[in-house]
mmCIF file of C-alpha atoms and ligand atoms in Angstrom:
data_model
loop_
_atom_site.group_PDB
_atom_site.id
_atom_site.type_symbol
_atom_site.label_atom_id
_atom_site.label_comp_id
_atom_site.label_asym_id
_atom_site.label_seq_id
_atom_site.Cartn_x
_atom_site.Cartn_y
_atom_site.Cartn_z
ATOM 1 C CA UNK A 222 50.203 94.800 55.371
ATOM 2 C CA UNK A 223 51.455 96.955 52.300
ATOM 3 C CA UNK A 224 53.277 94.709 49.757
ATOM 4 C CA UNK A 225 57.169 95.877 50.557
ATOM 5 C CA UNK A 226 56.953 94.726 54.117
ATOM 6 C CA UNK A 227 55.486 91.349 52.802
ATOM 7 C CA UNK A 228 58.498 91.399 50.312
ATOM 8 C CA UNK A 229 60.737 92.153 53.291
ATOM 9 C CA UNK A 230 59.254 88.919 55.639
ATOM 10 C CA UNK A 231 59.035 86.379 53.029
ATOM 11 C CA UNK A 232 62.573 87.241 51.863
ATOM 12 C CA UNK A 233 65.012 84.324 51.980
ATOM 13 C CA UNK A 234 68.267 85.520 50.221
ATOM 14 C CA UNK A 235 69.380 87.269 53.193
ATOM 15 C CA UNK A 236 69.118 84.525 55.623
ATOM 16 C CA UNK A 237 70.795 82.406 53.451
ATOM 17 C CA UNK A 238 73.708 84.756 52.810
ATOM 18 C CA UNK A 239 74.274 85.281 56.641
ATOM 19 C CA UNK A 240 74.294 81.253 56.580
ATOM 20 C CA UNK A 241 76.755 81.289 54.283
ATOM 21 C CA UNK A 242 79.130 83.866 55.483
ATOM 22 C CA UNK A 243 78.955 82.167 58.850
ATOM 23 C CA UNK A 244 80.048 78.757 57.343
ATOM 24 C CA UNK A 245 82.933 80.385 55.596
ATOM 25 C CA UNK A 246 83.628 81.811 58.742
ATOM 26 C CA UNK A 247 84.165 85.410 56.730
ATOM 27 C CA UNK A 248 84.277 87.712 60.126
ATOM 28 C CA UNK A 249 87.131 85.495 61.519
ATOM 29 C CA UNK A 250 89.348 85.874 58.272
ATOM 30 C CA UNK A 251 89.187 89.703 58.442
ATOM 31 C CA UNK A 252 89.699 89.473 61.973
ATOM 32 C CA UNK A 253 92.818 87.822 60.801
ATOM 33 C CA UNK A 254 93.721 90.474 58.332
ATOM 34 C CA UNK A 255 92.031 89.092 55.244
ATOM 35 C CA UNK A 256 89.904 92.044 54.319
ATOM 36 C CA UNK A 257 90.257 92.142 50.344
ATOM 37 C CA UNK A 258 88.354 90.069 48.071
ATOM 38 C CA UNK A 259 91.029 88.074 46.636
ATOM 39 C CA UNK A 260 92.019 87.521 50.152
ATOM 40 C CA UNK A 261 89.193 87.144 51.817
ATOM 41 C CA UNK A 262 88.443 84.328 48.558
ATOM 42 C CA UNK A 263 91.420 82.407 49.238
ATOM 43 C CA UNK A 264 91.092 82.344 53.107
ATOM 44 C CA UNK A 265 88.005 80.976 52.675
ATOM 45 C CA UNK A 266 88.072 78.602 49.536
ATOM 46 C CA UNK A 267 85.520 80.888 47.503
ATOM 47 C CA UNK A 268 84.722 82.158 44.515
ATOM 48 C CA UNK A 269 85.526 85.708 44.639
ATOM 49 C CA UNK A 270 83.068 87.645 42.684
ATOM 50 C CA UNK A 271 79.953 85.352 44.204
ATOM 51 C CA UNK A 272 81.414 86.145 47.701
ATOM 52 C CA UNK A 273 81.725 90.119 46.972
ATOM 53 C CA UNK A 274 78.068 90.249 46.400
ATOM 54 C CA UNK A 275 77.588 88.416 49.559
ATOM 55 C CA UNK A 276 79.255 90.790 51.159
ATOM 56 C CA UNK A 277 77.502 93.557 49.117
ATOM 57 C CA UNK A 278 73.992 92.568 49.906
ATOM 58 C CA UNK A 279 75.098 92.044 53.530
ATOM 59 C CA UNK A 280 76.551 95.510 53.582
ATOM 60 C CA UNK A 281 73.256 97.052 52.262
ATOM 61 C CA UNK A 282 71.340 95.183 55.008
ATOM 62 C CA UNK A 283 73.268 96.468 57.907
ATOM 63 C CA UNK A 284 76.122 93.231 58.219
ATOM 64 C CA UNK A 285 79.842 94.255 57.698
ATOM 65 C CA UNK A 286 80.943 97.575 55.971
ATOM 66 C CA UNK A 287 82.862 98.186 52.604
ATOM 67 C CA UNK A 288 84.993 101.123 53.460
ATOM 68 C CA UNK A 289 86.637 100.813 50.063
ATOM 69 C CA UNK A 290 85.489 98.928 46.941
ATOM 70 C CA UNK A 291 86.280 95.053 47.739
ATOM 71 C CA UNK A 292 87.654 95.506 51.354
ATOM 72 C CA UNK A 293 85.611 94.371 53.758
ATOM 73 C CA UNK A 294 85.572 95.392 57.658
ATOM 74 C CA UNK A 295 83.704 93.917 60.640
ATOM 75 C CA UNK A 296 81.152 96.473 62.303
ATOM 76 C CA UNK A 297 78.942 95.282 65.638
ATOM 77 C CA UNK A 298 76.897 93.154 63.975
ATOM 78 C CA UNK A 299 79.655 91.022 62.026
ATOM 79 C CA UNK A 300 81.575 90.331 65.201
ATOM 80 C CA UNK A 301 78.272 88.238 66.350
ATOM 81 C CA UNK A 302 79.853 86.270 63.824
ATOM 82 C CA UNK A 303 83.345 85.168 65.228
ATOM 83 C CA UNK A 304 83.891 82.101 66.173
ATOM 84 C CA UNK A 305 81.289 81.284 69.435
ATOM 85 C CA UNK A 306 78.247 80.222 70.120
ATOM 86 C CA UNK A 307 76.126 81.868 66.742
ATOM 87 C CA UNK A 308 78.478 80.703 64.091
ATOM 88 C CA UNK A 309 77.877 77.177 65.628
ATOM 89 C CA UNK A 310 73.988 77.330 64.819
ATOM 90 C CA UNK A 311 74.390 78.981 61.398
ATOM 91 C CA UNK A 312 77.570 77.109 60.126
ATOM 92 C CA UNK A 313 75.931 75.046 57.027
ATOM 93 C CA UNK A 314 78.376 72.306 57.363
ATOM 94 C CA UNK A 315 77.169 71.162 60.798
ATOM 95 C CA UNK A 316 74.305 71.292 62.731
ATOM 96 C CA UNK A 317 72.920 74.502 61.589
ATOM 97 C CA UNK A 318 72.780 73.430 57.878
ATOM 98 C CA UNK A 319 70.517 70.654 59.561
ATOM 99 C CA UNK A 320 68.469 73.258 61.071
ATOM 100 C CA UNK A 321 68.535 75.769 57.973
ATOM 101 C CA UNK A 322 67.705 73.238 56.049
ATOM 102 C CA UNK A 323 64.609 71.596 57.638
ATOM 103 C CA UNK A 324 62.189 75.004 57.263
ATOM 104 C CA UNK A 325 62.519 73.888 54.008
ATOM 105 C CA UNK A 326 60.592 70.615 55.026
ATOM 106 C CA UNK A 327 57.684 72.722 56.981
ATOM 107 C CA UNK A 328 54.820 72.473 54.403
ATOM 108 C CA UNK A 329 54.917 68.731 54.619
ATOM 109 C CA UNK A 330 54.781 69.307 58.277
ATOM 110 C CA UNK A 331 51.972 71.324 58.293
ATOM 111 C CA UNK A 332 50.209 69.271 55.813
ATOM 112 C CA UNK A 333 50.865 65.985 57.672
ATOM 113 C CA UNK A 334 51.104 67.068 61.146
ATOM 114 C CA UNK A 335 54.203 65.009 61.467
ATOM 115 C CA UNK A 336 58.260 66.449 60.772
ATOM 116 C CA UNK A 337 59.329 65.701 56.993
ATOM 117 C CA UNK A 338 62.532 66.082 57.724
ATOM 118 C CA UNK A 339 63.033 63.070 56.381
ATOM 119 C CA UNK A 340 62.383 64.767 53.285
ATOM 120 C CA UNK A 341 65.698 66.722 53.430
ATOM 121 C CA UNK A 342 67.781 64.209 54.884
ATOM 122 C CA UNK A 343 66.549 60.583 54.064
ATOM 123 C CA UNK A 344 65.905 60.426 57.994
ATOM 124 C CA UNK A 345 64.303 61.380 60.604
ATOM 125 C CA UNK A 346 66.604 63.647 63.407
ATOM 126 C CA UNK A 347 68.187 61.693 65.409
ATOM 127 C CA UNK A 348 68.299 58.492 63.248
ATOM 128 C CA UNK A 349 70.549 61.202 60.698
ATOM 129 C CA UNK A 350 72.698 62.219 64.040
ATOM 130 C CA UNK A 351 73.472 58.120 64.527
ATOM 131 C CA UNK A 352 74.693 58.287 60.680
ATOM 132 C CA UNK A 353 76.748 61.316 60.824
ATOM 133 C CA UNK A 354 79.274 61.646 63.696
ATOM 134 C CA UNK A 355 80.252 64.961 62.548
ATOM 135 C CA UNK A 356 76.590 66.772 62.566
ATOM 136 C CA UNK A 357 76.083 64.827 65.964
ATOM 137 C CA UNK A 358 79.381 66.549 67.098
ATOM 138 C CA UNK A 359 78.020 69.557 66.514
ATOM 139 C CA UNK A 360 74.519 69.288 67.892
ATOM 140 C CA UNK A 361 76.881 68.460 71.316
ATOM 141 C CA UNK A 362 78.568 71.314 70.666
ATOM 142 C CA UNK A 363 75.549 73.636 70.199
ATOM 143 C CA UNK A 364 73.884 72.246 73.338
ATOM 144 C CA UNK A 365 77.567 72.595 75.552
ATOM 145 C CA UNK A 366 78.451 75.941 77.207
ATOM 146 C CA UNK A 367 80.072 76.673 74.116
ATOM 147 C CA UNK A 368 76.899 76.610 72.781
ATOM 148 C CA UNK A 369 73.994 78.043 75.037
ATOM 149 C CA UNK A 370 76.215 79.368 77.681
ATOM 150 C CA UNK A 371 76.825 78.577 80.759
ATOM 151 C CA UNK A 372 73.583 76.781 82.533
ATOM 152 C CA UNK A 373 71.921 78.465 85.421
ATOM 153 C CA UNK A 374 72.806 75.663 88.325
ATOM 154 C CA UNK A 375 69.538 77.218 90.651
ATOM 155 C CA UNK A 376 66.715 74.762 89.090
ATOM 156 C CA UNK A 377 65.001 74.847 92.194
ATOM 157 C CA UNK A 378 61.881 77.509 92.574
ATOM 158 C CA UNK A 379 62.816 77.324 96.290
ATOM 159 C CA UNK A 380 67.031 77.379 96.770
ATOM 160 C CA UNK A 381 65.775 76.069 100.613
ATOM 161 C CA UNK A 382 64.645 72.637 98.631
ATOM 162 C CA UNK A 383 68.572 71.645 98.264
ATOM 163 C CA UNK A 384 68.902 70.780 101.987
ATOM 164 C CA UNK A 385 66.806 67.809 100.954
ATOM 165 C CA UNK A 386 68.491 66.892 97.900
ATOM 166 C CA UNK A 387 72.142 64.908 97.868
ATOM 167 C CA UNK A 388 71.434 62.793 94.306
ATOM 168 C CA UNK A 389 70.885 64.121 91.035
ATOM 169 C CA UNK A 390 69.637 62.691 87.820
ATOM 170 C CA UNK A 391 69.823 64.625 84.870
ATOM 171 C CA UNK A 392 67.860 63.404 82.260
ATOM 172 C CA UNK A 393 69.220 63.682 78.616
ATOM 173 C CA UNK A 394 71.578 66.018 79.738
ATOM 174 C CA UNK A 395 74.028 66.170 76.815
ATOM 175 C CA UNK A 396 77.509 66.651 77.727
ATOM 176 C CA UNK A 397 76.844 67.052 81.186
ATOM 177 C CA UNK A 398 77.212 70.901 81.155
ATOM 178 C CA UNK A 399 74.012 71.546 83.827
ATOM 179 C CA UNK A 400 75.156 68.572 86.314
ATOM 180 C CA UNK A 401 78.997 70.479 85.859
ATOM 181 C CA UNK A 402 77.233 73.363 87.266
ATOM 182 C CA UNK A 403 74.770 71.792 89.413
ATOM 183 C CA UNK A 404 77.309 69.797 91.379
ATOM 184 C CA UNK A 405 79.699 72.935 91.309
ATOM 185 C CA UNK A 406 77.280 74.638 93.105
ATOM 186 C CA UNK A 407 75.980 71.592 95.838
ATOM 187 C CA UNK A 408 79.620 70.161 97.190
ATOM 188 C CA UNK A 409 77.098 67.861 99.469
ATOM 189 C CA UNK A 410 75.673 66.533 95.933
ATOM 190 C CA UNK A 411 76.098 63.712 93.860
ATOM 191 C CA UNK A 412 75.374 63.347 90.095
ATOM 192 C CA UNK A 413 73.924 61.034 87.188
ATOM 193 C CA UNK A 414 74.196 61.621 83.822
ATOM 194 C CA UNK A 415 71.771 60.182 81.216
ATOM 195 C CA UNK A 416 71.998 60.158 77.652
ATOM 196 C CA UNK A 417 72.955 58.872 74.548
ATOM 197 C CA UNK A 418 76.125 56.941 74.379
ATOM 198 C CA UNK A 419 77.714 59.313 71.890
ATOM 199 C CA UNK A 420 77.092 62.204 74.281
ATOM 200 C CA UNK A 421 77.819 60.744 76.985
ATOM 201 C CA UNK A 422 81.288 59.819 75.541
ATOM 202 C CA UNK A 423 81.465 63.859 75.068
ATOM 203 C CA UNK A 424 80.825 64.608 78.931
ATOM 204 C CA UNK A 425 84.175 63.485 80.677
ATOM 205 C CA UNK A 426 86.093 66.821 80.143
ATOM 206 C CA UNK A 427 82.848 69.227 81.129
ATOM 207 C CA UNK A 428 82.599 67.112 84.438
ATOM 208 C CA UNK A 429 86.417 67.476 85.063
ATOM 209 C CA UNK A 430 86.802 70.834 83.891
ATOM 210 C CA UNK A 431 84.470 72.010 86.495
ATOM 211 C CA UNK A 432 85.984 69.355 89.789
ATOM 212 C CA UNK A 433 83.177 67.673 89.873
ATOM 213 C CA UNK A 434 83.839 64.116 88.317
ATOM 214 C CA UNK A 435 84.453 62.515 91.268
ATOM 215 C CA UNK A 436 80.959 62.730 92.571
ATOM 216 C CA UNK A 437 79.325 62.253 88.735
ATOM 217 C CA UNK A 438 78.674 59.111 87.488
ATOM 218 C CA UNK A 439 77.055 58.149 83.327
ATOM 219 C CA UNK A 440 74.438 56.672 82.236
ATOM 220 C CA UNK A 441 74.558 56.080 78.477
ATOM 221 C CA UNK A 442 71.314 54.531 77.437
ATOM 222 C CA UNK A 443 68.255 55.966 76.215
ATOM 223 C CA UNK A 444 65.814 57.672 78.303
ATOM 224 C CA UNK A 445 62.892 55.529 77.146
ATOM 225 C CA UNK A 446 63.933 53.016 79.220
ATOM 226 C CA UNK A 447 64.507 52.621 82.744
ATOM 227 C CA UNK A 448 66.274 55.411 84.130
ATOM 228 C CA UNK A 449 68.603 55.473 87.186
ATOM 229 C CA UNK A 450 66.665 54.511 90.282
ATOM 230 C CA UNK A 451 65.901 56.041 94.014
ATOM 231 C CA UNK A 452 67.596 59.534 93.548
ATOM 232 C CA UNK A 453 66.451 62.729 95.169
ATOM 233 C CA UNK A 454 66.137 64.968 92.057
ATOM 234 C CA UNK A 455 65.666 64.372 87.905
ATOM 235 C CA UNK A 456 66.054 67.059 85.796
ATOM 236 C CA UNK A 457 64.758 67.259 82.664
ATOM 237 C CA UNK A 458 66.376 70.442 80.663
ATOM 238 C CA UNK A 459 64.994 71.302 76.980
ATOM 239 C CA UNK A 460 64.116 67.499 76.413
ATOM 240 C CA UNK A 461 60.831 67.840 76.797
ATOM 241 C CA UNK A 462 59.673 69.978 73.757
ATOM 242 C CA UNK A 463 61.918 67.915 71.374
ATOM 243 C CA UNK A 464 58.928 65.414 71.412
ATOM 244 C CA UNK A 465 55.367 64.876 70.355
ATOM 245 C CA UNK A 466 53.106 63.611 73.154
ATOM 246 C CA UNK A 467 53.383 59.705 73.144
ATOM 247 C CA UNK A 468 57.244 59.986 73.634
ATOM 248 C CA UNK A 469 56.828 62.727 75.776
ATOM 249 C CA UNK A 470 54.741 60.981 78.240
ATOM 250 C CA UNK A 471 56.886 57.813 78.214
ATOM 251 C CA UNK A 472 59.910 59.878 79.497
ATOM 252 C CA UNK A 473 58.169 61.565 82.376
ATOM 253 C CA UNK A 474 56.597 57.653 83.227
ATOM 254 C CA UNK A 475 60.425 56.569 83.320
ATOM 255 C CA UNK A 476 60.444 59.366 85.676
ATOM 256 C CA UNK A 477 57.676 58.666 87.620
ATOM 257 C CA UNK A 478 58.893 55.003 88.243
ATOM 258 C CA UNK A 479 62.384 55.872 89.095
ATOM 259 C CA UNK A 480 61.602 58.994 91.320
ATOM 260 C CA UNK A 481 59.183 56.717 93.831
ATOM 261 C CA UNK A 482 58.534 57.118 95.781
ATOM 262 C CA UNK A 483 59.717 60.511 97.180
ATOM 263 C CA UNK A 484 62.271 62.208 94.697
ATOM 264 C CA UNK A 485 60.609 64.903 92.379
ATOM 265 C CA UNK A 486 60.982 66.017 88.883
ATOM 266 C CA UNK A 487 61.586 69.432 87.347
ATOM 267 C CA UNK A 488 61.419 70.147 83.937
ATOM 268 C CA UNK A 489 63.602 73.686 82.437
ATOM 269 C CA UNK A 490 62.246 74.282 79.071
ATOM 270 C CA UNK A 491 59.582 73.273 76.690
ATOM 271 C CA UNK A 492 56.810 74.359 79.244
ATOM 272 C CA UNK A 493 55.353 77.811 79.295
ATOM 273 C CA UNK A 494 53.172 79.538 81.816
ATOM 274 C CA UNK A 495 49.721 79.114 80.006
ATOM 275 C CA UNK A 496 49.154 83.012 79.259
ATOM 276 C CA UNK A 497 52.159 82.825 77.335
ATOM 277 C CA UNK A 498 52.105 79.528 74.863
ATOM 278 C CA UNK A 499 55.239 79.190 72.860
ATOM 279 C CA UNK A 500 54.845 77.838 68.979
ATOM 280 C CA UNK A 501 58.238 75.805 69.037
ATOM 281 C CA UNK A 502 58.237 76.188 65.013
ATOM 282 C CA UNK A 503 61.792 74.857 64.725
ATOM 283 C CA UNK A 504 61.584 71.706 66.915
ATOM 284 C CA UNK A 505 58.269 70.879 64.744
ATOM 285 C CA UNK A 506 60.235 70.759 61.532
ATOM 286 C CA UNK A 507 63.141 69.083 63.443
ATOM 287 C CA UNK A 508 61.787 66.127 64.983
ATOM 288 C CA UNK A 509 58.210 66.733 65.683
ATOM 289 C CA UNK A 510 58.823 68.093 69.011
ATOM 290 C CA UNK A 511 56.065 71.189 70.633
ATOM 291 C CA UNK A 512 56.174 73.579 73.876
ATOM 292 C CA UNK A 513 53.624 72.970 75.963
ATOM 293 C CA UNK A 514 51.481 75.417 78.190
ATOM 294 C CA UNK A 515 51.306 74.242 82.186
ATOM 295 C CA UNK A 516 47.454 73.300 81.646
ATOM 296 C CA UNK A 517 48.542 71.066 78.474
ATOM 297 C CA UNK A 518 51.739 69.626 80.434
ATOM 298 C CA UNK A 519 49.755 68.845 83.936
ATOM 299 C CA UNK A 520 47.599 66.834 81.741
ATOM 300 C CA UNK A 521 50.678 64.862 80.765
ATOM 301 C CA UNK A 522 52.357 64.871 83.590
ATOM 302 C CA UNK A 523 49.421 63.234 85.521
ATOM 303 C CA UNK A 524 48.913 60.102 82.625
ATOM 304 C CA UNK A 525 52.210 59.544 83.017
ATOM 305 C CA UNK A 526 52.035 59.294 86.998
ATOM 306 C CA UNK A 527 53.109 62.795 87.976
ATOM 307 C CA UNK A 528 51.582 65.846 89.573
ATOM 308 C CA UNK A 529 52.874 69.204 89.230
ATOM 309 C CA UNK A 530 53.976 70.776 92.878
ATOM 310 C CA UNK A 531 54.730 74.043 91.593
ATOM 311 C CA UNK A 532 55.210 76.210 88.963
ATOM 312 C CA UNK A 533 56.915 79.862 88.429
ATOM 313 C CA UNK A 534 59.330 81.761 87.226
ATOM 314 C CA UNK A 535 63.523 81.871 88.623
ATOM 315 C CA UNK A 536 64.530 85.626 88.894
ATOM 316 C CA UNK A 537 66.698 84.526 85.417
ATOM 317 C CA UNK A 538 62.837 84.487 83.530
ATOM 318 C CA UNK A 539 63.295 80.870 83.090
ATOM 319 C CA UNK A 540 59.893 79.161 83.907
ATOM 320 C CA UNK A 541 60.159 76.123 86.194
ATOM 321 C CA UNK A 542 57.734 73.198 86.808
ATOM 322 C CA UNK A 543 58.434 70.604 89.602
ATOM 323 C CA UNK A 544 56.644 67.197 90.040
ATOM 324 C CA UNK A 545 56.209 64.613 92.237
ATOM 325 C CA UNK A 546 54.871 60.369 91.250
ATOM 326 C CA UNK A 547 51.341 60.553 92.188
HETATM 327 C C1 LIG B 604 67.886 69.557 73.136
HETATM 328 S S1 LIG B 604 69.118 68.522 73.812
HETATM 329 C C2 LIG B 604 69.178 69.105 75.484
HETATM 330 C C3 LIG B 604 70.453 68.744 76.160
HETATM 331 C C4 LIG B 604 70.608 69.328 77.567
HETATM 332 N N1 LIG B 604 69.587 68.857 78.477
HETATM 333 C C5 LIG B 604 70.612 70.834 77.492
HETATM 334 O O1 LIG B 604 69.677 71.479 77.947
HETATM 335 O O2 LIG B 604 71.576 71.375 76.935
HETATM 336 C C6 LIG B 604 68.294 66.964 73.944
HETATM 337 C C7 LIG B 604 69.168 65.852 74.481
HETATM 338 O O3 LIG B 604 68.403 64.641 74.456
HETATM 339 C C8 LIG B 604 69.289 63.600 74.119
HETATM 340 N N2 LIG B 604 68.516 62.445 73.625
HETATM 341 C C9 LIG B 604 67.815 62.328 72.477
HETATM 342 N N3 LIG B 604 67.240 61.120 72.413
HETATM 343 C C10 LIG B 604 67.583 60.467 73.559
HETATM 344 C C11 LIG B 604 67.279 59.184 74.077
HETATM 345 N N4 LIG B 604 66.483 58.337 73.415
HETATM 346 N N5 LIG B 604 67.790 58.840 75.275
HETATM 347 C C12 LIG B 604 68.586 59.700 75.967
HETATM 348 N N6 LIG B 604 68.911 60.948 75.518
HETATM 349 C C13 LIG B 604 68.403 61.322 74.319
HETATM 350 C C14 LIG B 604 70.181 64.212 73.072
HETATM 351 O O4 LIG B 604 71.369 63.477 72.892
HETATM 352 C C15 LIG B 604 70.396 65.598 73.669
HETATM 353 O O5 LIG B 604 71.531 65.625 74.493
#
């Protein structure tokens, strides 16, 4: 590789300025008519000349224009930056300073095989989530339709398989924004949502919102212990791949035992088919978590009590694997 494009990929000033322009939330105060530095400054409690060559080396990279010396105007790129769903993972101040800030804890990783991000933060993930309502607010936030969109309610390979399904666990399902949809779509179904008390507390206006609450019921606990019993169905969205194998393997066993003996599992996320294996860099420096391929999760799966059904991919791209206790 000739030395500029290695100057180019290791380069971290530009990252960091689109991190910082995000938390200022720069695109929404010309939106609002703020274009001038002074302005611009004010609106967002800055010092003007370090925030003009922000802007500048922003400009020169493709992000905002300068159509006159010190005015600033949003182009295609910059209005990814309006208030929504990418501000909310870039904005330093909440969970995306978390996130930004925890590649900074990846050589200790790599070195030790185990997150540092401890390092950065004085403790590990979630432990810093309990301590700071405000960062925990925001990881809800990120996770919530606001967040990630809208979720896909089909997490079924086989849409006949929901004749056969009226309960619904979902498993450390944040603020309840896939049961919203999930009941939304089954009127015959009734839901369960598991997760941390904090999120849990978040969930009431997703599950109204969307009509459903009446048929929804919450679980705030954790999922390492014993999860709501008997039901037809636990899902198990992007929870997997937060965590190394021991926890991993005690949430699908809390599965296992509260799925006998005929309700099945499917996990959304954090498995990949196993000619495509994912590296799940971010969740390593985060909290330790990895993607697993199929072969690596049926392993799993079946020494925690499980055995994979079936595997594929929803006409969405998203891969799918459903279980069943052994
Ligand atoms: C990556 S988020 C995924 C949320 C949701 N399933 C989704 O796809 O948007 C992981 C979720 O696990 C929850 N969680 C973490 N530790 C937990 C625990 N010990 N018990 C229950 N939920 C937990 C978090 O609060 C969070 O909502």
């Amino acid at each position: 590789m000739a030395c500029m494009d290695l100057w180019a990929l290791s380069d971290l000033c530009t990252p960091w300025c689109v991190h910082v322009v995000a938390t200022l939330r720069i695109a929404d105060h010309i939106l609002a008519g703020n274009a001038d530095i002074p302005q611009l400054a004010a609106a967002s409690g800055a010092d003007p000349d370090s925030l003009h060559r922000v802007l500048r080396h922003l400009v020169s990279k493709g992000l905002f224009e300068e159509p006159a010396p010190g005015r600033f105007a949003l182009n295609q790129a910059a209005r990814e930056l309006l208030s929504g769903p990418f501000r909310l993972g870039l904005d330093l101040d909440g969970i995306g300073g978390r996130m930004a800030h925890a590649w900074g804890t990846m050589l200790s990783a790599v070195r030790t095989g185990r997150p540092a991000y401890h390092e950065a933060f004085g403790r590990g993930f979630w432990e810093d989530l309990d301590a700071h309502a405000d960062v925990a607010a925001s990881f809800d936030a990120l996770m919530s339709p606001a967040g990630h969109g809208v979720p896909d309610a089909q997490v079924l390979l086989d849409p006949a398989d929901w004749k056969s399904v009226r309960t619904v666990v979902d498993v450390g399902g944040g603020t309840g924004a896939l049961l919203a949809e999930v009941l939304r779509a089954h009127p015959e179904t009734r839901g369960t949502l598991v997760d941390l008390p904090r999120t849990v507390a978040r969930s009431a206006e997703v599950l109204l919102a969307a009509g459903v609450a009446g048929r929804a019921t919450t679980a705030a606990q954790s999922f390492f212990d014993p999860l709501p019993a008997g039901k037809d169905l636990y899902l198990l969205k992007s929870v997997l791949g937060d965590w190394p194998d021991p926890e991993a393997k005690a949430i699908l066993r809390r599965c296992a035992e509260a799925a006998r003996p005929s309700g099945r599992i499917v996990i959304l996320g954090g498995v990949s088919p196993d000619d495509s294996p994912s590296p799940e860099l971010l969740m390593m420096v985060l909290i330790g978590g990895k993607g697993r391929t199929l072969h690596e999760f049926r392993e799993l799966a079946h020494e925690a009590g499980l055995e994979v059904r079936a595997s594929g991919r929803q006409p969405s791209g998203r891969f799918v694997v459903e279980c069943s206790p052994a």
